[in-house]
Coordinates of C-alpha atoms and ligand atoms in Angstrom, one line a residue:
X30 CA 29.2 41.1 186.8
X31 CA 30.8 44.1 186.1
X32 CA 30.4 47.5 187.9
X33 CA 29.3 50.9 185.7
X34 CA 28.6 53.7 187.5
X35 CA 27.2 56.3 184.6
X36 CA 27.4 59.7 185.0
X37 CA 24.3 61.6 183.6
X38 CA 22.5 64.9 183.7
X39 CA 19.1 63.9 182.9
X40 CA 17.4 60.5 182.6
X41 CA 14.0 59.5 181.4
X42 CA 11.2 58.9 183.3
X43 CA 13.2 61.7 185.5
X44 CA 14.4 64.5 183.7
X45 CA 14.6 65.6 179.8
X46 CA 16.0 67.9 177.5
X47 CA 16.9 65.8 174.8
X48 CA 17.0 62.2 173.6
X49 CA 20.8 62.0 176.0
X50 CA 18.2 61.6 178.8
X51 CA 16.4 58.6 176.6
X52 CA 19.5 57.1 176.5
X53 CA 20.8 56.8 179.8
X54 CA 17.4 55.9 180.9
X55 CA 16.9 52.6 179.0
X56 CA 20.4 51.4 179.1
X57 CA 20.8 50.0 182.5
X58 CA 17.9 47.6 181.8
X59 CA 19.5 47.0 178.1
X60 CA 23.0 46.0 179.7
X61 CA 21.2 43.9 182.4
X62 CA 20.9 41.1 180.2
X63 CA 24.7 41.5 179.5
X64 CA 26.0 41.2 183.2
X65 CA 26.4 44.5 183.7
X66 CA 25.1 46.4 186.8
X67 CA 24.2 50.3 185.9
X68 CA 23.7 52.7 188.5
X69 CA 22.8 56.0 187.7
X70 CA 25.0 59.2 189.3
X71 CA 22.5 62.5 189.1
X72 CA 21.9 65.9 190.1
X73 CA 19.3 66.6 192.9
X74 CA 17.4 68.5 190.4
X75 CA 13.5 69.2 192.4
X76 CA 11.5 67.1 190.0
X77 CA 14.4 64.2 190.6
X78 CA 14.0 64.8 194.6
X79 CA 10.4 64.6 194.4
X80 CA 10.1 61.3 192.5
X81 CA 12.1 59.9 195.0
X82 CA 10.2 58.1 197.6
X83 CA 10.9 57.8 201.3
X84 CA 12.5 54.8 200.7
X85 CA 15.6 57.2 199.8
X86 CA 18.7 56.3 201.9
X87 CA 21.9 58.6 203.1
X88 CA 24.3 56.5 201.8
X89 CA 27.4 59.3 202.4
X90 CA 27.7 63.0 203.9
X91 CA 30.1 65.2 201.4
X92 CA 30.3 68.6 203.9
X93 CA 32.5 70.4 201.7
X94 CA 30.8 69.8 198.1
X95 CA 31.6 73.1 195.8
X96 CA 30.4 75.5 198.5
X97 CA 28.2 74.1 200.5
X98 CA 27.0 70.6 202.1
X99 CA 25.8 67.8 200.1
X100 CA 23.9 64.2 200.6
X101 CA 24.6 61.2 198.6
X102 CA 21.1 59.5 198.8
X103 CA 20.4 55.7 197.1
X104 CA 17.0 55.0 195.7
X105 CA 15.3 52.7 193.6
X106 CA 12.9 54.7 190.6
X107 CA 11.4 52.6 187.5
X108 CA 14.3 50.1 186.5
X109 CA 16.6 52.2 187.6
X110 CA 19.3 52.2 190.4
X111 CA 19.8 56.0 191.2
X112 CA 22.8 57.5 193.4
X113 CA 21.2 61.1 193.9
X114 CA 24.1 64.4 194.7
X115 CA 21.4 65.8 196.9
X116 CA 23.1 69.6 197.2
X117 CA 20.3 72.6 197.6
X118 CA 22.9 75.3 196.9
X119 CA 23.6 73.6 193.2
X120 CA 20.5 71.6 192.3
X121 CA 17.0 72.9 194.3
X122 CA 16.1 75.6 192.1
X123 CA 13.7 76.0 190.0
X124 CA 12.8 76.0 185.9
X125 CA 15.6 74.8 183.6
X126 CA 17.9 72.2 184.4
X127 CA 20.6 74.2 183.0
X128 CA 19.1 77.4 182.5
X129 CA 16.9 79.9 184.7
X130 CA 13.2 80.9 183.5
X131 CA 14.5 84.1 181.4
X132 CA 16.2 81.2 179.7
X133 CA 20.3 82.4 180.6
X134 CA 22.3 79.6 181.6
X135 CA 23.1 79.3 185.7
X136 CA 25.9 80.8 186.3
X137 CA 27.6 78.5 188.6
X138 CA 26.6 75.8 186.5
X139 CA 30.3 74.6 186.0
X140 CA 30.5 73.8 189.5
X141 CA 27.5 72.3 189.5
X142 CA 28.2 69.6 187.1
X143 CA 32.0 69.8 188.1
X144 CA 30.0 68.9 191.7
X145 CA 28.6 65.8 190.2
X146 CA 31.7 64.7 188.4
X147 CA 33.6 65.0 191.4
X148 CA 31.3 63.0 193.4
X149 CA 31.9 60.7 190.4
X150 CA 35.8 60.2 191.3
X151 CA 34.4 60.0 195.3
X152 CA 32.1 57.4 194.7
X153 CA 35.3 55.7 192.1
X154 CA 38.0 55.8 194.7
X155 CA 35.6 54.2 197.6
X156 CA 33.0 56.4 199.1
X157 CA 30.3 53.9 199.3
X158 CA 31.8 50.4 201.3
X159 CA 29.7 47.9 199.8
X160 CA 30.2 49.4 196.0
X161 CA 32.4 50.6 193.5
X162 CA 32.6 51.0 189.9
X163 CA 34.9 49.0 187.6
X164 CA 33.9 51.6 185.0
X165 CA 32.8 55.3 185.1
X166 CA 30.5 55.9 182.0
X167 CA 30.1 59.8 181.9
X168 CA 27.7 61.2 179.6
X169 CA 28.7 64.5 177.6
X170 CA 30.2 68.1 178.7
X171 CA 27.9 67.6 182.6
X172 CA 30.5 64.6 183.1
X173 CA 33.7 65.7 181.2
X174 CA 35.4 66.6 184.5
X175 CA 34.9 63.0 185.9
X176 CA 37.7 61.4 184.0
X177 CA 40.3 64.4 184.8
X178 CA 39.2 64.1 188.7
X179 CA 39.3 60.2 188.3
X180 CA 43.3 60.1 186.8
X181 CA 43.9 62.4 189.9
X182 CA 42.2 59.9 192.6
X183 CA 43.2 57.3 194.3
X184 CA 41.2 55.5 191.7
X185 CA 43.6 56.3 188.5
X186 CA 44.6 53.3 187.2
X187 CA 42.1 50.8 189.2
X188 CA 38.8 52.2 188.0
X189 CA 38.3 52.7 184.1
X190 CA 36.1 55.9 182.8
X191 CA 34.7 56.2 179.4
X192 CA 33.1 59.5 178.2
X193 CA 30.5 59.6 175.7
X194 CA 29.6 62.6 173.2
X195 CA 26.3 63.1 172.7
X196 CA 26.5 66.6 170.8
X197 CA 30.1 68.0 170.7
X198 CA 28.0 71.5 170.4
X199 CA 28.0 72.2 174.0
X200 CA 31.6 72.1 175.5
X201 CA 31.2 73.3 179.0
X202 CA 33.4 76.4 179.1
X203 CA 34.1 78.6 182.0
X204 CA 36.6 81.6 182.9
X205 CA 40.0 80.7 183.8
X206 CA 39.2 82.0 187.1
X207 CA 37.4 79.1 188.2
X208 CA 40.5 76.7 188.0
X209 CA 40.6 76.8 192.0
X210 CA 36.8 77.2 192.5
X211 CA 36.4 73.5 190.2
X212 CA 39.5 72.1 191.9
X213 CA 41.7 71.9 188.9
X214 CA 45.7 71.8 188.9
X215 CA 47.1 74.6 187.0
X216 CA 49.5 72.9 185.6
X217 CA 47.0 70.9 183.6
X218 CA 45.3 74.1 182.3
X219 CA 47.5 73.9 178.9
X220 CA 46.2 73.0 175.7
X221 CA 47.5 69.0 176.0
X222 CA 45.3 69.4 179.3
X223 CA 42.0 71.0 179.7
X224 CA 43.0 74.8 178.1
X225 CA 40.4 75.2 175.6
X226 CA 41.7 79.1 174.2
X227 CA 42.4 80.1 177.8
X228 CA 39.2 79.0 179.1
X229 CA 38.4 75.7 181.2
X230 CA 36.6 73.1 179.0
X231 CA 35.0 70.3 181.0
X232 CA 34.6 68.4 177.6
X233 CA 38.0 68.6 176.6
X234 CA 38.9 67.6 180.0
X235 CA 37.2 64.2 179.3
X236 CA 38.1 63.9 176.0
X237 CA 41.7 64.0 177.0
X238 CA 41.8 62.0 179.9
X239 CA 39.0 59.6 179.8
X240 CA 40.5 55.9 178.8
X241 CA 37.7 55.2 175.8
X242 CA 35.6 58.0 174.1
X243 CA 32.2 57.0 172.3
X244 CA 30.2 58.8 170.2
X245 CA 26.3 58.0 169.5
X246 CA 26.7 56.6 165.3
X247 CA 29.9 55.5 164.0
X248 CA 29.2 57.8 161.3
X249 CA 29.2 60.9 163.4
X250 CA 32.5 59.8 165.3
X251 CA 34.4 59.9 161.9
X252 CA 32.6 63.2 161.2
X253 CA 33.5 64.7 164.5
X254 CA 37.1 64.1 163.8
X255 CA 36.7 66.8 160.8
X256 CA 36.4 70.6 160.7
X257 CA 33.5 70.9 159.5
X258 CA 31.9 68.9 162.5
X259 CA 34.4 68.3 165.4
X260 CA 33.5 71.6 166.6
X261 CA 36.7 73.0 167.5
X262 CA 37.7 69.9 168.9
X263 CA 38.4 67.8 165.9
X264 CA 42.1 68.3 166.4
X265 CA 42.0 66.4 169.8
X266 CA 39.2 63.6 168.4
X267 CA 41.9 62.6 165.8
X268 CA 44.7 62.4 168.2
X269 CA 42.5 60.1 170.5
X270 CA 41.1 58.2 167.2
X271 CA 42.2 55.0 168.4
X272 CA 40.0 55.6 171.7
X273 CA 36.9 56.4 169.9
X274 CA 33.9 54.3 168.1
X275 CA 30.3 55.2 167.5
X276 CA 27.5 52.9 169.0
X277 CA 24.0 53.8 167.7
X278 CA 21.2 54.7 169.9
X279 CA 18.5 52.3 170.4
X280 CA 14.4 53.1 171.6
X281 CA 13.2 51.9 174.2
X282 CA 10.6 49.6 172.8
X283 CA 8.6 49.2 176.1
X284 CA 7.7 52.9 175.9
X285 CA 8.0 53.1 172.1
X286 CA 6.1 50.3 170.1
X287 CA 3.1 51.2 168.0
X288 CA 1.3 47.4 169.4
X289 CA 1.7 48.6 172.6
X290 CA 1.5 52.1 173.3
X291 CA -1.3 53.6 175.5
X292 CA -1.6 57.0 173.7
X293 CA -2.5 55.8 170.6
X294 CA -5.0 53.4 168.8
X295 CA -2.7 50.4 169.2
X296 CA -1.5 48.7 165.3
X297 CA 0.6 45.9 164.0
X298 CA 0.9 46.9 160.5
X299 CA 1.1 50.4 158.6
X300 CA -2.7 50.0 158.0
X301 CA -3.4 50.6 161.5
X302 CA -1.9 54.2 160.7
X303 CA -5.5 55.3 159.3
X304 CA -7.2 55.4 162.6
X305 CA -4.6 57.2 164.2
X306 CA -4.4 59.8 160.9
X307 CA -7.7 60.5 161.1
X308 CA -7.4 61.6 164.6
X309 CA -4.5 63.3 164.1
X310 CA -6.4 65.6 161.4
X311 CA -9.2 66.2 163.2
X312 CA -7.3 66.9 166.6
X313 CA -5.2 69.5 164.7
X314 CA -8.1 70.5 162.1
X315 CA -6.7 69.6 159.3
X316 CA -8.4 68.7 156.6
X317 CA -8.0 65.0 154.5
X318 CA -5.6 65.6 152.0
X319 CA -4.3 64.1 148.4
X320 CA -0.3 64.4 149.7
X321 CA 1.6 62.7 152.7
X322 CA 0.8 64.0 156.2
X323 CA 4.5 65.1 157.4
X324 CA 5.9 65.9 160.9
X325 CA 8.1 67.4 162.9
X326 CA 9.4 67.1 166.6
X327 CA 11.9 68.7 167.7
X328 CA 14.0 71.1 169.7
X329 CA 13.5 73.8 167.1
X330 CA 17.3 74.4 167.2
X331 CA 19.9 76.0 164.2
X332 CA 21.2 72.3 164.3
X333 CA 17.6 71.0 163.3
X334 CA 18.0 72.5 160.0
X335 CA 14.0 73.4 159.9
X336 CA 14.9 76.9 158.9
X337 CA 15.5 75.3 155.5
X338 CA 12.1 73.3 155.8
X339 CA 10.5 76.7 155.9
X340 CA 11.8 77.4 152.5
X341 CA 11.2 74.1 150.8
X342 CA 7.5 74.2 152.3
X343 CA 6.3 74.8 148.9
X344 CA 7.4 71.7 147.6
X345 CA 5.2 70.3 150.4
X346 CA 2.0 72.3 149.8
X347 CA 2.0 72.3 146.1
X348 CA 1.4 68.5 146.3
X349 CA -1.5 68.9 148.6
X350 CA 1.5 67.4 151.5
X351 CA 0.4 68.4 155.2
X352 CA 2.9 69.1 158.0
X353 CA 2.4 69.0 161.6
X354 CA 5.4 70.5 163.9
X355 CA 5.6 69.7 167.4
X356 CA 8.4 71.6 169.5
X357 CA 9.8 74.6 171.5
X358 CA 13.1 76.4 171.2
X359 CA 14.3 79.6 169.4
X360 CA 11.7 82.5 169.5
X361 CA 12.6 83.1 165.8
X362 CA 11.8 79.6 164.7
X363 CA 8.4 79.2 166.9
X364 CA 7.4 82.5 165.3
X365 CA 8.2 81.2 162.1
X366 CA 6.1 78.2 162.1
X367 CA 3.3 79.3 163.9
X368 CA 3.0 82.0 161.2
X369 CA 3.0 79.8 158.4
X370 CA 0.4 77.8 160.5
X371 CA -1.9 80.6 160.2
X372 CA -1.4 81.3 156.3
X373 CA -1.4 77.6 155.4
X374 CA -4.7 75.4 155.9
X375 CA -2.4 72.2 155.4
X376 CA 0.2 73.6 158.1
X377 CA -0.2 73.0 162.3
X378 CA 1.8 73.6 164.6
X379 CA 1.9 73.2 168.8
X380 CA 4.4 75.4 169.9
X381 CA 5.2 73.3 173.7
X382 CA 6.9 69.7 175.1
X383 CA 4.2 67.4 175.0
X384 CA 5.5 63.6 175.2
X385 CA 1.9 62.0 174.9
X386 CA 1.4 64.1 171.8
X387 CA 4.4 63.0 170.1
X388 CA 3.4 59.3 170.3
X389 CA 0.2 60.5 168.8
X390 CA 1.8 62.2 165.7
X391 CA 4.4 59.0 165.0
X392 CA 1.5 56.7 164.9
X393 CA -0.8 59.4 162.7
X394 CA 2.2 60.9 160.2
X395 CA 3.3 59.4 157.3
X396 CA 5.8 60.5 157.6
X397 CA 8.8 62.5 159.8
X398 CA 11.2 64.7 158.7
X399 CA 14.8 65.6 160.3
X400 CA 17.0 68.2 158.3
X401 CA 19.6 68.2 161.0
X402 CA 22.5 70.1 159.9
X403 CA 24.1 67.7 162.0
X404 CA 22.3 64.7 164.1
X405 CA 25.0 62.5 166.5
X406 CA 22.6 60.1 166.2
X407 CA 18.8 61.3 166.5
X408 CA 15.9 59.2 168.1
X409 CA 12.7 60.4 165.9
X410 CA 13.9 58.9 162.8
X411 CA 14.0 55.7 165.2
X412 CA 10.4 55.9 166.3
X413 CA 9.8 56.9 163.1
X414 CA 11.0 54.0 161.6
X415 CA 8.9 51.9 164.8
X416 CA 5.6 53.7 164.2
X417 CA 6.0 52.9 159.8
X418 CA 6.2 56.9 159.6
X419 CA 9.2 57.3 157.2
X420 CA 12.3 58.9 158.0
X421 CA 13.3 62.0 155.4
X422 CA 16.3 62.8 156.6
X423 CA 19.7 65.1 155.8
X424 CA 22.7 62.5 155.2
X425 CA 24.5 63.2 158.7
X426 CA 25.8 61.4 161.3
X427 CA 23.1 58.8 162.7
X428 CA 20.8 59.7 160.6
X429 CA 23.0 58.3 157.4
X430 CA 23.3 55.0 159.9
X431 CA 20.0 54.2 160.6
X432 CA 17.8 55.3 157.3
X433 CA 17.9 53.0 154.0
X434 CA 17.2 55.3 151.0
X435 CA 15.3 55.3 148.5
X436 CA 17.3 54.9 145.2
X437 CA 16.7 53.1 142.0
X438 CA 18.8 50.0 143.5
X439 CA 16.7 50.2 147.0
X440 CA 13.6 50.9 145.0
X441 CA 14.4 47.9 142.5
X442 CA 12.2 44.4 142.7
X443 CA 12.4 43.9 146.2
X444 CA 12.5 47.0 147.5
X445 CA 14.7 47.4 150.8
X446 CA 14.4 51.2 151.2
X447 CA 12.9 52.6 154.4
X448 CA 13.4 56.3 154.1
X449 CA 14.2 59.0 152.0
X450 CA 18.0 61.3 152.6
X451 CA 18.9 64.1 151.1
X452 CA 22.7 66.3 150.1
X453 CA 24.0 68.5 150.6
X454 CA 21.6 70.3 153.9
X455 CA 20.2 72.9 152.0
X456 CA 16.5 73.8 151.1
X457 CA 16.8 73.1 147.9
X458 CA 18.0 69.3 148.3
X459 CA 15.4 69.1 150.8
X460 CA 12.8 70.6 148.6
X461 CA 13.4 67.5 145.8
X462 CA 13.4 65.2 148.8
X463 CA 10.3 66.2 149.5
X464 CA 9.0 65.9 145.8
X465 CA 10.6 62.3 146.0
X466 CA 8.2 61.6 149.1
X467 CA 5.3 62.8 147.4
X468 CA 6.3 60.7 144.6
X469 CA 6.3 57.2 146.6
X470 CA 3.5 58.1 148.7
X471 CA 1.2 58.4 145.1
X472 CA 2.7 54.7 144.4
X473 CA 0.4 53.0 147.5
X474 CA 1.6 49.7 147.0
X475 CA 5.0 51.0 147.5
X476 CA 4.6 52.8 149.9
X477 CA 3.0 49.9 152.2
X478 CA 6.4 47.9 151.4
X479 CA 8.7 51.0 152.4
X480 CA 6.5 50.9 155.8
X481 CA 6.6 47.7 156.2
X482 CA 10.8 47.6 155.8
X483 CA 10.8 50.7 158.4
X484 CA 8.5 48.7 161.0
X485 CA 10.7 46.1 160.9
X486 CA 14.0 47.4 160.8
X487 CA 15.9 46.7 164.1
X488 CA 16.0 49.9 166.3
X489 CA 16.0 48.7 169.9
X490 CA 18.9 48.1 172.1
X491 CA 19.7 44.8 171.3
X492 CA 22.7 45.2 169.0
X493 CA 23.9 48.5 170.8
X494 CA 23.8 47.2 174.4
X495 CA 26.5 43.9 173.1
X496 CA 28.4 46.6 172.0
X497 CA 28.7 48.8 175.0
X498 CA 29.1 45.4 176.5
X499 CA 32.0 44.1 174.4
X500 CA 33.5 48.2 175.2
X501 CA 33.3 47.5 179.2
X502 CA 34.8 44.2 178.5
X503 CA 37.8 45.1 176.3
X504 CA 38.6 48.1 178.9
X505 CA 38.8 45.9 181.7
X506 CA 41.1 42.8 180.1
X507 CA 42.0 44.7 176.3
X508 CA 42.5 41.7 173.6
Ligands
ADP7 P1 18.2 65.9 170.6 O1 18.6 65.1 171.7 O2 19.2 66.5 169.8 O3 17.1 66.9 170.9 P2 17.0 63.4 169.6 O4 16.3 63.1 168.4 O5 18.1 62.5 170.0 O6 17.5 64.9 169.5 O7 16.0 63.3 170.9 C1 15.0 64.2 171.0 C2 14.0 63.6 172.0 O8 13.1 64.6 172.5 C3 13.1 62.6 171.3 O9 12.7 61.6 172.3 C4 11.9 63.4 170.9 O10 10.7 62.7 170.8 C5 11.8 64.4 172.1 N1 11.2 65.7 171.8 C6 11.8 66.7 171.2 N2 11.0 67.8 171.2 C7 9.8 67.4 171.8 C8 8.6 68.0 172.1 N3 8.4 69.3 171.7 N4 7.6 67.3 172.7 C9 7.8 66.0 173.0 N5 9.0 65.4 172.8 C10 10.0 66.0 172.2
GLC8 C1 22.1 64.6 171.4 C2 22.0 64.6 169.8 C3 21.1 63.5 169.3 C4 21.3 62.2 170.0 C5 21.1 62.4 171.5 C6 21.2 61.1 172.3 O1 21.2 65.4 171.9 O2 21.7 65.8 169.3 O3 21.4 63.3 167.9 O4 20.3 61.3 169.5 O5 22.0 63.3 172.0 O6 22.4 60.5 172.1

């Protein structure tokens, strides 16, 4: 049995921001079947304290936790075996998990997640008698520090840490003038240390001193290692190339399986889509319609790319195509869509983070679109793929991993396609992608094959979980 203690900001059922919370929620149970134990480290956010139940047990005191006193509480939630940082003065506040209600990021949110990352190293070099790690798995920028505080420990050397990048977009900076406030040497604030342009960055910090670095699609950690997409930090990804690999996401099918799934009308093949389509219309008014019914969830971000599916719309609407958006983010973008809602009968949109609702639209789209101008590795193209609502997607990073496209040799006598991708990320390659849906979704027979190679394309754990496996393994005795 080996020992993972993983690092994470947010966890489904608990907390979620973005599919990084998906992800360390379903892999303990995935690596279960591999031998691997997986506790979970996490903030004390409220909605995390208030899940736990009074079963909830001190397992460690930490007086003197970034200013202030902290508990380190054990508990039991879903499948999953939680080590909790309870700390008020960091973590019982309310709104964001990052961010305050006004939407500005905490301030002291470096110590906060430099809080849990130390407790990391704590927990590594002993703090609970009847467990330790053989391997830290820290999850993005929240967990970057873990590694640095690890290689400083009593525990450099004996207990292995692996960092994995989620989105290389947020880095973790703070001033200079924190290095004593985070516990950080000086002498590593260089830029062979954590220096990131004279500021502290707790994601170079663990891509520098972690021992293995993954990335969530092995397309997107040869991407990151570029200019284009590293970010900044594409200069230190290809000095630690030999450390990093990409291991797709999977879904969790318990939660995401169209047979299954308690908020829809449950199918087994695309035709059971109708039902769920005609619900969809009528719940969002839309009327029936000649083209495909598209969708949309999402954190309406610049890195969606759905700016550009604003100006391609037309290529949508002037086939008699519908779209239904589902998701909350940049004030301009909400605006945006909810505007073309109102000027476009075959346009909806819920402005809001509604989970129930975004089963609902995979089972009723035909559809989902993602126009990321850069995707790690992206989950709704997954459960599109799950619910036989076909991925159009921008060829980046996971998305290029996990979508087949449609082409005259993917379209050819057995056709193997699932999706459709488009190049460059620009409206105007998305625009003919969309003309290409239209086009197979007027070939019916088609069609039903291309959803019937999507619903059975492999997009649970199964494959992923051997390999974060076969990663724990090869740290502990490398071959
Ligand atoms: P990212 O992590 O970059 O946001 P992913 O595709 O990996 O992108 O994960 C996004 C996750 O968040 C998915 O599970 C998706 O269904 C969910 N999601 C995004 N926006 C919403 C929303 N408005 N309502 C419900 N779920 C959402
Ligand atoms: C990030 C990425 C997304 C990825 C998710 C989970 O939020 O933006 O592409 O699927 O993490 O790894």
């Amino acid at each position: 049995m080996i020992r993972v203690l993983s690092v994470t900001p947010e966890a489904v059922p608990l907390v979620k921001t973005g599919g990084l919370a998906d992800v360390a929620g379903a892999l303990p149970a995935a690596l279960a079947a591999h031998e691997i134990e997986m506790r979970l480290l996490m903030p004390g956010y409220p909605a995390v304290m208030q899940a736990l139940s009074d079963e909830a047990e001190t397992v460690a005191r930490l007086p003197d936790c970034f200013g202030g006193s902290a508990r380190l509480l054990a508990a039991r939630h879903d499948r999953l075996s939680l080590l909790v940082v309870d700390a008020p003065h960091l973590f019982d506040r309310g709104a964001g998990l990052y961010a305050s209600d006004s939407g500005k990021d905490w301030p002291d949110n470096p110590e906060r997640f430099a809080a849990l990352s130390w407790v990391a190293s704590e927990i590594a070099s002993g703090l609970l008698q009847d467990w330790r790690p053989d391997i830290v798995h820290g999850h993005d920028w929240q967990a970057g520090l873990a590694p640095y505080y690890i290689a400083q420990s009593e525990a450099a050397g004996r207990v292995r840490s692996v960092l994995t990048i989620h989105n290389i977009a947020f880095q973790g900076l703070a001033p200079a003038s924190k290095l004593g406030a985070l516990h950080l040497r000086k002498a590593d604030f260089t830029p062979e240390g954590f220096e990131y342009w004279g500021q502290i960055s707790a994601l170079k910090a663990g891509l520098i001193y972690a021992d293995r670095l993954t990335t969530v699609s092995p397309s997107y950690a040869e991407e990151l290692t570029t200019p284009e997409f590293g970010m900044g930090l594409d200069g230190v990804l290809r000095q630690r190339a030999a450390a990093l690999c990409g291991i797709l996401n999977g879904i969790d099918r318990r939660v995401w399986s169209p047979e299954t799934d308690p908020h829809i009308r449950p199918y087994k093949t695309p035709r059971g889509k109708a039902a769920n389509k005609d619900a969809l219309q009528q719940e969002f008014g839309l009327p029936m319609a000649d083209g495909p019914l598209c969708a949309v969830i999402s954190r309406l971000t610049d890195q969606k790319g759905l700016d550009l599916l604003l100006d391609a719309m037309p290529a949508l609407l002037e086939r008699d195509g519908q779209l239904v958006v589902l998701g909350t983010g940049e004030a301009a973008l909400e605006g945006a869509f909810r505007r073309a809602a109102e000027k476009h009968a075959n346009i909806a949109v819920h402005i809001g983070y509604d989970e129930p609702l975004s089963h609902r639209i995979m089972a009723g789209a035909d559809a989902i679109l993602v126009p990321s101008r850069f995707e790690p590795c992206g989950l709704t193209q997954l459960y599109g793929l799950r619910y036989g609502a076909l991925p159009l997607v921008a060829l980046t990073g996971g998305l290029a991993d996990t979508v087949i496209p449609a082409t005259p040799a993917t379209l050819a006598r057995v056709p193997v396609a699932t999706g459709v991708q488009f190049h460059p990320v620009s409206a105007q390659a998305l625009a003919n992608a969309l003309g290409k849906l239209c086009d197979l979704y007027a070939r019916p027979k088609l069609w039903l094959k291309l959803q019937r190679n999507a619903m059975a394309h492999p997009v649970g754990w199964d494959q992923s979980a051997a390999a974060y496996a076969a990663l724990y393994r090869d740290m502990l005795n490398p071959s």
